[in-house]
C-alpha atoms as one frame of an Amber mdcrd trajectory, in Angstrom:
protein
 -25.188 -23.768  -8.470 -22.157 -22.685 -10.489 -18.518 -23.641  -9.936 -15.414
 -21.552 -10.668 -11.913 -22.976 -10.267  -8.507 -21.344 -10.412  -5.102 -22.652
  -9.419  -1.488 -21.583  -9.224   1.790 -23.379  -8.485   4.042 -21.589  -6.028
   7.696 -22.306  -5.344   7.233 -22.243  -1.563   6.397 -25.249   0.703   2.768
 -26.099   1.514   3.281 -25.320   5.193   4.653 -21.835   4.419   1.837 -20.934
   2.020  -0.810 -22.165   4.427   0.786 -20.264   7.350   0.661 -17.045   5.298
  -3.109 -17.469   4.901  -3.526 -17.990   8.638  -2.043 -14.636   9.615  -3.621
 -11.217  10.046  -3.255  -9.088   6.935  -3.687 -11.912   4.434  -7.228 -10.918
   3.507  -6.220  -7.291   2.967  -3.313  -8.317   0.781  -5.594 -10.450  -1.430
  -8.433  -7.953  -1.988  -8.160  -6.362  -5.444  -7.876  -2.592  -5.059 -10.403
  -1.897  -7.842 -13.204  -3.815  -6.078 -15.607  -1.665  -3.958 -14.901  -3.751
  -0.864 -13.287  -2.831   2.433 -12.335  -5.035   5.395 -14.352  -4.302   8.536
 -13.035  -7.278  10.482 -10.506  -9.939   9.667 -11.097 -13.393  11.104  -8.747
 -13.928  14.053  -7.678 -17.314  12.554  -8.973 -20.095  10.320 -10.600 -22.168
  13.069 -14.147 -23.441  12.781 -16.698 -20.608  13.135 -14.309 -17.639  12.950
 -15.697 -14.868  10.732 -14.504 -12.084   8.445 -16.692  -9.079   7.719 -16.454
  -6.985   4.537 -18.269  -3.807   3.587 -19.544  -3.449   0.012 -20.111  -0.158
  -1.768 -20.786   1.114  -5.268 -23.600   0.458  -7.736 -23.108  -3.324  -7.613
 -23.558  -3.545  -3.845 -26.668  -5.721  -3.450 -25.913  -6.148   0.248 -23.914
  -3.679   2.355 -22.068  -6.355   4.371 -20.522  -9.668   3.446 -19.946 -12.054
   6.353 -17.853 -15.168   5.638 -17.409 -17.983   8.180 -14.471 -20.418   8.209
 -15.142 -24.130   8.287 -13.542 -27.393   7.233 -10.052 -26.625   8.515  -7.486
 -29.362   7.914  -4.118 -27.692   8.401  -2.016 -27.305   6.339  -4.073 -28.732
   3.437  -7.481 -27.056   3.262 -10.064 -24.704   4.686 -13.335 -23.275   3.452
 -15.163 -19.931   3.644 -18.971 -20.020   3.587 -21.113 -16.902   3.119 -23.326
 -16.212   6.141 -24.776 -13.079   4.588 -23.831 -11.116   1.483 -24.482 -10.452
  -2.182 -24.848 -14.071  -3.367 -27.715 -16.479  -2.782 -25.003 -18.914  -1.727
 -21.162 -18.850  -1.754 -18.592 -21.457  -0.759 -14.848 -20.931  -1.318 -12.728
 -24.054  -0.815  -8.936 -23.472  -0.496  -6.781 -26.540  -1.167  -2.988 -26.674
  -0.627  -1.179 -29.619  -2.272   2.540 -30.475  -2.519   3.851 -29.822  -6.014
   7.163 -30.336  -7.771  10.396 -29.693  -5.901   9.051 -28.649  -2.500   6.457
 -26.298  -4.002   2.748 -25.885  -3.452  -0.287 -26.044  -5.735  -3.011 -23.720
  -4.455  -6.485 -24.539  -5.770  -9.321 -22.082  -5.275 -12.757 -23.583  -5.954
 -15.766 -21.360  -5.612 -19.303 -22.756  -5.695 -21.931 -20.043  -5.863 -25.555
 -19.303  -6.592 -26.642 -15.914  -7.934 -29.609 -14.045  -6.500 -32.940 -13.773
  -8.358 -32.895 -17.355  -9.623 -32.893 -17.855 -13.425 -33.056 -14.105 -13.977
 -29.840 -13.657 -11.968 -28.100 -16.417 -13.899 -27.894 -14.114 -16.876 -25.143
 -12.295 -14.976 -22.992 -15.462 -14.814 -20.584 -14.473 -17.657 -19.930 -11.115
 -15.964 -19.422 -12.791 -12.586 -17.039 -15.352 -14.055 -15.022 -12.626 -15.768
 -14.828 -10.749 -12.476 -13.685 -13.884 -10.651 -10.960 -14.522 -13.242  -9.601
 -11.023 -12.756  -9.815 -11.310  -8.976  -7.995 -14.617  -8.688  -5.340 -13.642
 -11.207  -4.617 -10.660  -8.946  -4.705 -12.771  -5.740  -2.313 -15.353  -7.054
   0.184 -12.762  -8.293   0.020 -10.898  -4.963   0.547 -14.087  -3.028   3.498
 -15.248  -5.154   5.189 -11.828  -4.977   4.645 -11.465  -1.209   6.024 -14.934
  -0.495   9.023 -14.255  -2.725   9.787 -10.952  -1.019   9.694 -12.460   2.461
  11.811 -15.426   1.381  14.378 -13.152  -0.281  14.687 -11.024   2.856  15.524
 -14.125   4.908  15.196 -12.399   8.291  13.646 -13.755  11.479  10.325 -12.239
  12.606  10.617  -8.609  13.688   8.510  -6.360  15.865   7.908  -3.062  14.074
   6.194   0.050  15.466   4.303   1.945  12.762   2.770   5.406  12.838   0.138
   6.239  10.236  -0.770   2.544  10.101  -4.390   3.277   9.095  -3.331   5.495
   6.176  -3.029   4.731   2.481   0.511   3.293   2.581   0.365   2.262   6.241
  -2.592  -0.096   5.795  -0.814  -1.919   2.953   2.514  -2.044   4.795   1.112
  -3.394   8.060  -0.868  -6.086   6.202   2.288  -7.069   4.290   4.375  -7.311
   7.458   1.853  -9.231   9.562   0.980 -11.716   6.822   4.725 -12.291   6.471
   5.046 -13.288  10.115   6.191 -10.016  11.647   4.472  -8.298  14.554   3.294
  -4.704  14.108   2.643  -2.288  16.984   0.424   0.529  15.725   1.041   3.950
  17.288  -2.396   5.603  17.298  -3.683   9.033  18.264  -6.680   7.696  20.280
  -7.238   5.206  23.069  -5.827   1.781  22.101  -8.506  -0.803  21.253  -6.448
  -3.956  20.840  -3.218  -5.257  22.432  -0.948  -4.320  19.504  -1.839  -0.618
  19.677  -0.145   2.119  21.716  -1.252   5.721  22.103   1.012   8.585  21.162
   0.475  12.345  20.762   3.236  14.154  18.868   1.604  17.562  19.464   1.985
  17.073  23.232   5.256  15.183  22.986   3.827  11.940  24.341   4.893   8.414
  23.327   5.264   5.297  25.424   9.036   4.685  25.579   8.476   1.312  27.253
   6.556   0.113  24.181   9.337   1.329  21.847  11.858  -0.430  24.074  10.383
  -3.751  22.942  10.484  -3.204  19.184  13.192  -3.857  16.573  12.340  -0.981
  14.269  10.105   2.083  13.885   8.454   3.124  10.614   7.090   6.663  10.727
   4.411   7.412   8.113   2.092   9.801   9.946   1.507  13.355   8.716  -1.198
  15.731   7.538  -2.049  15.026   3.859  -0.296  17.451   1.558  -3.350  17.781
  -0.673  -5.336  20.936   0.127  -5.305  24.654  -0.437  -1.879  26.000   0.459
  -2.881  28.699   2.923  -0.875  29.496   6.057  -2.864  27.164   8.264  -2.533
  24.178   5.950   1.178  24.749   5.396   1.893  24.931   9.102  -0.092  21.756
   9.704   1.897  19.936   6.994   5.191  21.113   8.488   4.366  20.592  12.144
   2.803  17.152  11.724   5.929  15.832  10.061   8.711  17.520  11.972   7.305
  17.278  15.520   6.430  13.585  15.257   9.792  12.692  13.715  11.687  14.659
  16.360   9.761  12.998  19.211  10.432   9.497  17.907  14.096  10.233  17.153
  14.734  11.637  20.628  12.935   8.708  22.278  14.938   6.196  20.248  18.155
   8.048  21.124  17.344   7.871  24.831  16.633   4.161  24.614  19.784   3.488
  22.568  21.840   5.341  25.192  20.465   2.837  27.696  21.607  -0.003  25.429
  18.021  -0.834  24.360  15.306   0.129  21.943  14.893   0.079  18.147  17.952
  -0.570  15.987  16.273   0.878  12.854  14.311   4.076  12.254  12.714   4.520
   8.822  10.706   7.641   8.144   8.744   8.798   5.164   9.907  11.782   3.165
   9.031  12.897  -0.363  10.582  13.712  -3.698   9.404  17.225  -2.949  12.852
  17.444  -1.318  14.279  18.195  -4.762  11.968  21.135  -5.440   9.089  21.438
  -7.890  10.868  23.264 -10.716  13.711  20.919 -11.733  12.365  20.425 -15.257
  13.921  17.369 -16.964  17.078  17.348 -14.809  17.878  13.770 -13.743  17.796
  13.594  -9.937  19.089  10.907  -7.574  19.922  10.687  -3.859  23.083  12.759
  -4.389  21.180  15.681  -5.941  20.780  18.893  -3.943  17.522  20.119  -2.396
  15.097  22.640  -3.832  14.182  25.951  -2.256  10.383  25.960  -2.179   8.062
  25.229   0.760   7.835  21.447   0.358  11.600  21.179  -0.140  12.122  23.064
   3.148   9.636  20.757   4.937  11.428  17.686   3.656  14.805  19.010   4.804
  13.471  19.707   8.302  11.650  16.374   8.311  14.769  14.417   7.527  16.994
  16.509   9.816  14.677  15.717  12.724  15.969  12.122  12.625  19.463  13.207
  13.687  19.223  12.274  17.419  18.459   8.646  16.520  21.298   8.470  14.000
  23.774  10.054  16.387  22.771   7.490  19.055  23.728   4.628  16.734  20.392
   3.616  15.209  20.311   2.903  11.477  18.218   5.721   9.983  16.732   5.948
   6.491  14.203   8.281   4.899  12.160   7.188   1.914  11.579  10.044  -0.514
   8.336   8.792  -1.984   7.068   9.552  -5.499   3.468   9.494  -6.743   2.014
   6.251  -5.386  -0.313   4.524  -7.862  -3.437   2.772  -6.584  -7.171   3.379
  -6.906  -7.247   3.214  -3.120  -5.608   6.643  -2.681  -3.212   9.274  -3.989
  -3.584  11.090  -7.308  -4.865   8.064  -9.233  -7.927   7.810  -7.048  -8.684
  11.461  -7.775  -8.132  11.102 -11.541 -10.050   7.894 -12.187 -13.639   9.260
 -12.305 -12.635  11.876 -14.878 -10.789   9.306 -17.004 -13.559   6.728 -16.775
 -15.945   9.414 -18.070 -13.690   9.925 -21.103 -12.781  13.431 -19.961  -9.170
  12.796 -18.939  -6.333  14.688 -20.542  -2.879  16.036 -19.973  -2.426  18.626
 -17.248  -1.318  21.974 -18.685   1.444  21.403 -21.217   1.914  17.780 -20.084
   5.695  18.246 -20.230   6.234  17.972 -16.476   7.982  14.828 -15.258   6.155
  12.503 -12.882   8.150  10.073 -10.780   5.727   7.379  -9.697   5.713   4.026
  -7.872   3.108   1.310  -7.358   1.588   0.820  -3.887   3.043  -2.691  -3.694
   6.500  -1.405  -4.602   6.535   1.381  -2.013   5.555  -1.263   0.544   8.357
  -3.410  -0.849  10.822  -0.534  -0.576  10.016  -0.033   3.135  10.440  -3.786
   3.695  13.735  -3.779   1.772  15.038  -0.857   3.836  13.937  -2.503   7.100
  15.676  -5.774   6.284  18.913  -4.603   4.613  21.503  -3.443   7.140  23.531
  -1.600   4.498  20.794   0.953   3.604  20.741   4.273   5.429  20.163   7.941
   4.594  17.958   9.000   1.654  16.235   6.405  -0.514  14.211   7.550  -3.513
  10.994   5.528  -3.494  10.336   5.729  -7.231   9.987   3.246 -10.093  12.902
   3.095 -12.559  10.930   4.668 -15.450   9.520   8.159 -14.713   7.193   9.570
 -17.360   5.905  12.952 -18.470   2.349  13.895 -17.578   1.427  13.557 -21.260
   2.818   9.999 -21.316   1.041   9.143 -18.045  -2.240  10.443 -19.466  -1.886
   8.424 -22.685  -1.026   5.249 -20.771  -3.937   5.522 -18.344  -6.327   6.181
 -21.243  -4.996   3.152 -23.086  -5.403   0.915 -20.027  -8.969   2.085 -19.471
  -9.820   2.175 -23.188 -10.882   5.781 -22.889  -9.984   8.854 -24.999  -7.620
  11.460 -23.518  -8.335  14.357 -25.808  -9.501  16.976 -23.291  -6.538  18.745
 -21.611  -7.107  20.007 -18.090  -6.572  23.780 -18.131  -4.099  25.122 -15.599
  -6.661  27.338 -13.910  -8.484  24.237 -12.519  -5.766  23.098 -10.076  -5.002
  26.756  -9.256  -8.606  27.320  -8.177  -8.527  24.267  -5.935  -5.000  24.518
  -4.534  -3.996  28.131  -5.002  -1.058  29.184  -7.133   1.609  27.870  -4.770
  -0.151  24.564  -4.143  -0.687  23.989  -7.865   2.953  24.779  -8.685   4.282
  22.492  -5.936   2.047  19.514  -6.692   0.027  19.446  -9.907   2.644  21.146
 -12.082   5.789  19.899 -10.309   8.396  18.415 -12.646  10.752  15.925 -10.974
  12.666  13.339 -12.994  13.808  11.215 -10.040  15.726   7.932 -10.070  16.912
   5.697  -7.226  20.542   4.769  -7.251  20.202   3.331  -3.764  17.522   0.810
  -4.682  19.415  -0.204  -7.834  22.579  -0.701  -5.797  20.769  -2.636  -3.057
  19.254  -5.124  -5.501  15.611  -4.209  -5.074  13.424  -6.063  -7.622  10.428
  -3.987  -8.709   7.096  -5.775  -9.039   5.841  -3.195 -11.529   8.839  -1.428
 -13.093   6.874   0.239 -15.925   3.729   2.362 -15.700   1.490   0.259 -17.945
   2.117  -2.974 -16.065   1.486  -1.108 -12.827  -1.825   0.394 -13.939  -3.035
  -2.897 -15.436  -2.268  -4.704 -12.177  -3.903  -2.244  -9.798  -6.941  -1.675
 -12.047  -7.407  -5.303 -13.037  -7.125  -4.484 -16.732
């Protein structure tokens, strides 16, 4: 048997750190995004015998499922996960929470494990230990940052309805909110399976107003993915999925507010596409005017659809999101195989500006907007240091230790997306900054691109 130990001192009380681990969403927040692991089932709590189920994929997946059972609970000081089935011959993860310093907490993670294949498998121990060091460094940073964000907000638990909760951003946001002690009601386009789900159908104009009556805020993330060939059918789906759903929610909130009830806050996604794709190096902020292309028109209609809620007295904000960086989704997920193969390079001239943000920071922006009463209207969800495509390419290559000498010719994206789609996405140039976030005191977790990429890729 081998033993790995890692610890961190947190400036939050033992009881608070332990309670965070007890809540739904904690496991999802702690899983490194570069690992080929997805959560099938979170354990309902930490009580004896409760189980979490993970799915493994990729070339290192010795077993397709990893089942971990909780045992040894002594709240708020310790609990243990024991592998029931999975990739190791044996695995035991002991979590210890100890008082430290001035009301802080020392979290000790001790993993005792046995590799498969006996002595032959033990040759992989250095690689496993290196992987564990990367994983726990990530976990401890995530935990510290999440606890700090919730403490800084200083708000009582909220009930938040979320559309698009199973999407790229929605999955991370809901896990962040629930592990922080808030309740999330997921609006889903199927029959509800658990108590905190409610069916809605924006195409048919159906949403349960009685469910929305019970929530403090609504976050609207749902919409057809923009990626795809920009033919008439795709463009109409992009437009309709955003505008119809936003209008339905805004009108429902307005009706409830007129009755003296319902959500006080409505936050909807938007995009930096609002500013148009051909702004070159012009510095853009929330006061800048809109563009005139298709995506700019969609964003204007999208945001305008919130008007009924705003006119009824709800606080309304729309987050104009930049390029979200994570190997779990977005453009980075598409780019990584090419860069890992050493075939990455600038796109076209590489002079186009890319306004990006980490997945954790876009989650943080939504949380900041939800919990700060003074924020309304447009909010640019972008990191403070946009980069050119050439600079992005060089940074990603440096982080991965891969060459970036092969430029991607412009005809590639045009073949996949069509001329309009390529111009509006792949070759868009938007140098966007957020005066609202700066003025509202938002603290970025990853303010520069290299720190962001190293964190999300474990490099």
